[in-house]
Short mmCIF file of C-alpha atoms in Angstrom, two decimals:
data_model
loop_
_atom_site.label_atom_id
_atom_site.label_comp_id
_atom_site.label_asym_id
_atom_site.label_seq_id
_atom_site.Cartn_x
_atom_site.Cartn_y
_atom_site.Cartn_z
CA MET J 1 -11.80 -6.42 17.15
CA VAL J 2 -10.52 -3.24 15.54
CA ARG J 3 -7.86 -1.37 17.48
CA ARG J 4 -6.17 1.91 16.69
CA ILE J 5 -2.57 2.45 17.81
CA ASP J 6 -1.13 5.95 17.83
CA LEU J 7 2.50 6.24 16.77
CA THR J 8 5.03 9.00 16.16
CA GLY J 9 6.76 9.16 12.81
CA ALA J 10 9.62 11.26 11.48
CA ASP J 11 9.56 14.95 12.43
CA GLY J 12 6.99 14.17 15.14
CA VAL J 13 4.18 13.42 12.67
CA ARG J 14 1.36 11.53 14.37
CA LEU J 15 0.55 8.25 12.66
CA ALA J 16 -2.40 5.92 13.11
CA ALA J 17 -1.87 2.16 12.87
CA TRP J 18 -4.64 -0.42 12.95
CA GLU J 19 -5.15 -4.03 13.98
CA PHE J 20 -8.29 -5.53 12.44
CA ALA J 21 -8.22 -8.82 14.36
CA ASP J 22 -6.68 -10.22 17.52
CA PRO J 23 -3.23 -11.72 16.88
CA PRO J 24 -2.66 -15.39 17.65
CA LYS J 25 -1.19 -16.47 20.95
CA GLY J 26 2.57 -16.85 21.12
CA PRO J 27 4.29 -20.20 21.59
CA GLY J 28 4.44 -19.84 25.37
CA ASP J 29 1.63 -21.31 27.48
CA ASP J 30 0.59 -17.83 28.58
CA GLY J 31 0.95 -16.32 25.12
CA ALA J 32 3.75 -14.08 26.34
CA GLU J 33 6.16 -15.03 23.55
CA PRO J 34 5.96 -12.69 20.53
CA VAL J 35 4.56 -13.91 17.24
CA GLN J 36 5.91 -12.98 13.82
CA GLY J 37 4.80 -9.50 12.73
CA VAL J 38 3.49 -8.20 9.40
CA LEU J 39 3.27 -4.49 8.53
CA LEU J 40 0.93 -3.52 5.68
CA LEU J 41 1.61 -0.36 3.67
CA HIS J 42 -1.11 1.03 1.37
CA GLY J 43 -0.50 2.90 -1.86
CA LEU J 44 -0.90 6.56 -2.80
CA MET J 45 -4.41 7.80 -1.84
CA GLY J 46 -5.01 4.58 0.10
CA ARG J 47 -5.58 3.94 3.78
CA ALA J 48 -5.02 1.19 6.32
CA ALA J 49 -8.66 0.08 6.06
CA HIS J 50 -7.97 -1.14 2.52
CA TRP J 51 -6.00 -3.96 4.16
CA ALA J 52 -8.78 -5.08 6.52
CA ASP J 53 -9.54 -8.39 4.81
CA THR J 54 -5.86 -9.19 4.26
CA ALA J 55 -5.05 -8.28 7.86
CA ARG J 56 -7.76 -10.61 9.16
CA TRP J 57 -6.52 -13.72 7.40
CA LEU J 58 -2.94 -12.83 8.26
CA ALA J 59 -3.98 -12.60 11.91
CA GLU J 60 -4.60 -16.35 11.91
CA ARG J 61 -0.80 -16.76 12.06
CA TYR J 62 0.79 -13.32 12.55
CA ARG J 63 0.39 -10.06 14.35
CA SER J 64 -0.69 -7.95 11.39
CA VAL J 65 -0.77 -4.16 11.58
CA ALA J 66 -1.77 -1.72 8.83
CA LEU J 67 -0.39 1.81 8.81
CA ASP J 68 -2.09 5.01 7.70
CA GLN J 69 0.88 6.73 6.10
CA ARG J 70 1.39 10.47 6.45
CA GLY J 71 -1.11 12.47 4.42
CA HIS J 72 -3.53 9.53 4.41
CA GLY J 73 -6.34 8.09 6.50
CA HIS J 74 -6.29 9.17 10.14
CA SER J 75 -2.62 10.13 10.22
CA ASP J 76 -1.38 13.71 10.22
CA LYS J 77 -1.46 15.65 6.95
CA PRO J 78 1.06 18.46 7.55
CA ALA J 79 0.47 21.31 5.13
CA ALA J 80 4.19 21.81 4.53
CA GLY J 81 5.03 18.11 4.43
CA PRO J 82 7.55 16.74 3.96
CA TYR J 83 6.16 14.07 1.62
CA THR J 84 9.54 12.75 0.55
CA ARG J 85 10.75 9.19 0.11
CA GLU J 86 12.97 9.68 3.16
CA ALA J 87 9.99 10.70 5.30
CA TYR J 88 7.83 7.74 4.29
CA VAL J 89 10.67 5.26 4.86
CA ALA J 90 11.51 6.80 8.23
CA ASP J 91 7.84 6.62 9.26
CA ALA J 92 7.68 2.92 8.42
CA ALA J 93 10.87 2.23 10.36
CA ALA J 94 9.52 4.15 13.36
CA ALA J 95 6.27 2.17 13.21
CA ILE J 96 8.09 -1.17 13.22
CA GLU J 97 10.26 -0.14 16.15
CA GLN J 98 7.45 1.35 18.23
CA LEU J 99 5.20 -1.65 17.61
CA GLY J 100 8.00 -4.08 18.41
CA LEU J 101 7.40 -5.99 15.18
CA GLY J 102 10.92 -6.29 13.80
CA PRO J 103 12.22 -8.14 11.99
CA VAL J 104 8.93 -7.87 10.14
CA ALA J 105 7.35 -9.14 6.95
CA LEU J 106 6.48 -6.05 4.89
CA VAL J 107 3.53 -6.17 2.50
CA GLY J 108 3.19 -3.10 0.29
CA HIS J 109 0.91 -2.03 -2.51
CA SER J 110 1.96 0.49 -5.17
CA MET J 111 3.72 3.43 -3.46
CA GLY J 112 3.63 1.45 -0.21
CA ALA J 113 5.58 -1.31 -1.94
CA LEU J 114 8.26 1.19 -2.96
CA THR J 115 8.48 2.39 0.65
CA ALA J 116 8.74 -1.24 1.75
CA TRP J 117 11.63 -2.16 -0.53
CA GLN J 118 13.49 1.07 0.17
CA LEU J 119 13.21 0.32 3.90
CA ALA J 120 14.31 -3.29 3.35
CA ALA J 121 17.41 -2.04 1.50
CA GLU J 122 18.21 0.64 4.08
CA ARG J 123 17.39 -1.30 7.26
CA PRO J 124 17.77 -5.04 6.64
CA ASP J 125 17.73 -5.58 10.40
CA LEU J 126 14.05 -4.59 10.44
CA VAL J 127 12.75 -6.68 7.52
CA ARG J 128 12.51 -10.46 7.29
CA ALA J 129 10.45 -10.79 4.09
CA LEU J 130 8.88 -8.50 1.50
CA VAL J 131 5.84 -8.53 -0.78
CA ILE J 132 5.75 -6.00 -3.65
CA GLY J 133 2.23 -5.49 -4.99
CA ASP J 134 1.99 -3.93 -8.49
CA MET J 135 4.75 -1.34 -8.23
CA ARG J 136 7.17 -0.50 -11.02
CA ALA J 137 10.92 -0.02 -10.58
CA SER J 138 11.30 2.05 -13.74
CA ALA J 139 10.88 5.82 -13.94
CA LEU J 140 7.41 7.02 -14.97
CA GLY J 141 8.47 10.52 -16.01
CA ALA J 142 7.10 14.06 -16.12
CA ALA J 143 4.30 13.18 -18.53
CA SER J 144 2.88 10.74 -16.02
CA GLN J 145 2.88 13.42 -13.31
CA ARG J 146 1.06 15.85 -15.62
CA GLU J 147 -1.53 13.19 -16.42
CA TRP J 148 -2.21 12.69 -12.72
CA GLU J 149 -2.57 16.43 -12.15
CA SER J 150 -5.09 16.61 -15.00
CA TRP J 151 -6.91 13.54 -13.71
CA PHE J 152 -7.47 15.09 -10.28
CA GLY J 153 -9.04 18.04 -12.08
CA THR J 154 -11.68 15.77 -13.65
CA TRP J 155 -13.04 14.50 -10.32
CA PRO J 156 -16.64 15.78 -9.96
CA VAL J 157 -16.26 16.72 -6.30
CA PRO J 158 -18.18 16.96 -4.13
CA PHE J 159 -19.97 13.68 -4.80
CA ALA J 160 -23.60 13.72 -3.72
CA THR J 161 -23.57 10.15 -2.39
CA LEU J 162 -21.19 7.24 -1.91
CA ALA J 163 -23.09 5.49 -4.69
CA ASP J 164 -21.99 8.33 -6.97
CA VAL J 165 -18.39 7.76 -5.83
CA ARG J 166 -18.58 4.06 -6.64
CA ARG J 167 -20.18 4.69 -10.01
CA TRP J 168 -17.74 7.39 -11.11
CA PHE J 169 -14.54 5.56 -10.14
CA GLY J 170 -15.91 2.19 -11.19
CA GLU J 171 -17.53 3.21 -14.50
CA ASP J 172 -17.45 6.89 -15.51
CA ASP J 173 -13.81 7.81 -14.79
CA PRO J 174 -12.06 8.27 -18.17
CA ARG J 175 -9.22 6.09 -16.87
CA VAL J 176 -11.57 3.09 -16.56
CA GLU J 177 -11.57 0.92 -19.67
CA ARG J 178 -14.44 -1.30 -18.53
CA PRO J 179 -16.69 -1.36 -15.44
CA ASN J 180 -14.71 -2.18 -12.31
CA PRO J 181 -16.82 -2.33 -9.12
CA ALA J 182 -13.76 -3.15 -7.00
CA ARG J 183 -12.14 0.12 -8.05
CA GLY J 184 -15.30 2.00 -7.13
CA ALA J 185 -15.33 0.36 -3.71
CA PHE J 186 -11.66 1.18 -3.23
CA PHE J 187 -12.26 4.91 -3.73
CA ALA J 188 -15.44 4.92 -1.65
CA GLU J 189 -13.19 3.96 1.28
CA VAL J 190 -11.20 7.20 0.98
CA MET J 191 -14.13 9.61 1.02
CA CYS J 192 -15.58 11.48 3.98
CA GLU J 193 -18.84 13.37 4.25
CA SER J 194 -18.71 17.16 4.34
CA PRO J 195 -21.58 19.68 4.46
CA ASP J 196 -21.79 19.81 0.66
CA GLY J 197 -21.19 16.13 -0.12
CA TRP J 198 -18.41 13.53 -0.19
CA ARG J 199 -14.78 14.53 -0.63
CA PRO J 200 -11.45 12.65 -0.38
CA VAL J 201 -9.87 12.39 3.05
CA PHE J 202 -6.56 13.43 1.49
CA SER J 203 -5.36 16.55 -0.29
CA PRO J 204 -4.76 15.96 -4.02
CA ARG J 205 -2.02 18.60 -3.83
CA GLN J 206 -0.23 16.58 -1.16
CA MET J 207 -0.66 13.38 -3.17
CA LEU J 208 1.00 15.04 -6.15
CA ALA J 209 3.79 16.27 -3.89
CA ALA J 210 4.37 12.73 -2.62
CA ARG J 211 4.33 11.30 -6.13
CA GLU J 212 6.70 13.98 -7.44
CA THR J 213 9.47 12.58 -5.24
CA TRP J 214 9.61 9.17 -6.97
CA VAL J 215 8.06 9.22 -10.47
CA HIS J 216 11.10 10.81 -12.14
CA ASP J 217 13.59 8.23 -10.88
CA ALA J 218 14.20 4.54 -11.50
CA HIS J 219 14.56 2.37 -8.40
CA TRP J 220 16.49 -0.64 -9.69
CA ASP J 221 19.62 0.05 -7.63
CA THR J 222 17.65 0.05 -4.38
CA LEU J 223 15.81 -3.08 -5.43
CA ALA J 224 19.11 -4.89 -5.94
CA GLN J 225 20.08 -4.08 -2.35
CA VAL J 226 17.11 -5.97 -0.86
CA ARG J 227 18.55 -9.13 0.72
CA CYS J 228 15.45 -10.74 2.18
CA PRO J 229 13.10 -13.11 0.30
CA THR J 230 10.84 -10.97 -1.89
CA LEU J 231 7.67 -11.74 -3.81
CA VAL J 232 6.72 -9.55 -6.78
CA VAL J 233 2.97 -9.78 -7.44
CA ARG J 234 1.08 -8.34 -10.39
CA GLY J 235 -2.26 -8.63 -12.14
CA PRO J 236 -2.66 -8.91 -15.93
CA ASP J 237 -4.56 -5.60 -15.99
CA GLY J 238 -2.34 -3.79 -13.49
CA GLU J 239 0.31 -1.12 -13.99
CA LEU J 240 3.30 -3.45 -13.67
CA GLY J 241 3.94 -5.32 -16.91
CA ARG J 242 5.02 -8.96 -16.94
CA ALA J 243 8.41 -8.28 -18.53
CA GLU J 244 9.28 -5.59 -15.99
CA ALA J 245 8.05 -7.73 -13.09
CA GLN J 246 10.20 -10.62 -14.20
CA GLU J 247 13.19 -8.30 -14.55
CA MET J 248 12.57 -7.10 -11.00
CA VAL J 249 12.63 -10.72 -9.85
CA ARG J 250 15.93 -11.22 -11.68
CA VAL J 251 17.47 -8.11 -10.09
CA LEU J 252 16.36 -9.10 -6.59
CA PRO J 253 18.87 -11.39 -4.88
CA HIS J 254 16.03 -13.60 -3.58
CA GLY J 255 13.12 -12.66 -5.82
CA ARG J 256 10.04 -14.65 -6.75
CA TYR J 257 7.15 -13.95 -9.10
CA ALA J 258 3.40 -14.38 -8.73
CA GLU J 259 0.45 -13.34 -10.87
CA VAL J 260 -3.14 -12.91 -9.70
CA ALA J 261 -5.50 -13.92 -12.50
CA ASP J 262 -8.10 -11.35 -13.63
CA ALA J 263 -6.66 -8.69 -11.30
CA GLY J 264 -5.81 -5.07 -12.02
CA HIS J 265 -3.83 -2.56 -10.01
CA TYR J 266 -5.90 -2.99 -6.84
CA LEU J 267 -4.92 -6.64 -6.46
CA HIS J 268 -6.25 -7.28 -2.97
CA TYR J 269 -9.56 -5.59 -3.84
CA ASP J 270 -9.96 -7.02 -7.34
CA GLN J 271 -9.30 -10.67 -6.54
CA PRO J 272 -8.93 -11.19 -2.78
CA ASP J 273 -8.89 -14.99 -3.03
CA GLY J 274 -6.22 -14.97 -5.74
CA TRP J 275 -4.22 -12.42 -3.76
CA ARG J 276 -4.29 -14.63 -0.69
CA ALA J 277 -3.36 -17.71 -2.72
CA ALA J 278 -0.26 -15.87 -4.00
CA VAL J 279 0.89 -14.26 -0.77
CA GLU J 280 0.04 -16.72 1.99
CA PRO J 281 2.33 -19.61 0.96
CA PHE J 282 5.21 -17.21 0.34
CA LEU J 283 4.92 -15.75 3.85
CA ALA J 284 4.54 -19.21 5.37
CA GLU J 285 7.96 -20.10 3.95
CA ALA J 286 9.76 -16.75 4.17
CA ALA J 287 8.37 -15.66 7.55
CA PRO J 288 7.41 -18.89 9.32
CA THR J 289 5.61 -18.76 12.62
CA PRO J 290 6.70 -20.90 15.59
#
């Protein structure tokens, strides 16, 4: 079962949320009692469908919902934005409230993880537990933003086929150090067919606008305000270094650390079994089901 749920975010932006499996029955005989909820937040350029496998194993114990954030997937992509931190956090809060999931376990990847911990700090009443997937707390700086702008300019769009998408992002992209089929598959998920070939479902300009609002700042102060149990997860080949991850765990009042062997930035795509082995026991303890 795949079910789309239409929601309304900040400023009236229409958001699409997705359930990829039926949730378990509640503790009541008729299943009327609510089960613990999990909200999954993808990273920059991602989409809810990237969480499909994770959402399905989570659905064995939780009601798991993945959100297409503004500018991504099937949600609205307003030309004028806003694509600010405040807008993304407000959208996530609105989703939790409209879905009736709170207090929820938040699982975020990259930018989605930043949104998750900012929401946990701002609205502790809505968040029971938190998983941070390969997201740095330190500032990345103006040079990083310029590199991303240049990188978008190297994309050979339109791609003739999805196979070309997988090959370019998995092998030919200058940012790829060695062949990475999981990365190619990740980007194939965010392409749509147009009359002249395959193009991203998002606007690179809007992605840069969203990124501009957080790359210049460090986020340690907000991290220190997160009071719920929090798991920081990284891969050896990801963007979050071990030393910084361990410092994040130290700063968090209730932080824990996990590493997914042989994984890069796209943890849940690179090593789905290792990702599950890291996250599942944490959620079982931090967000137990009846």
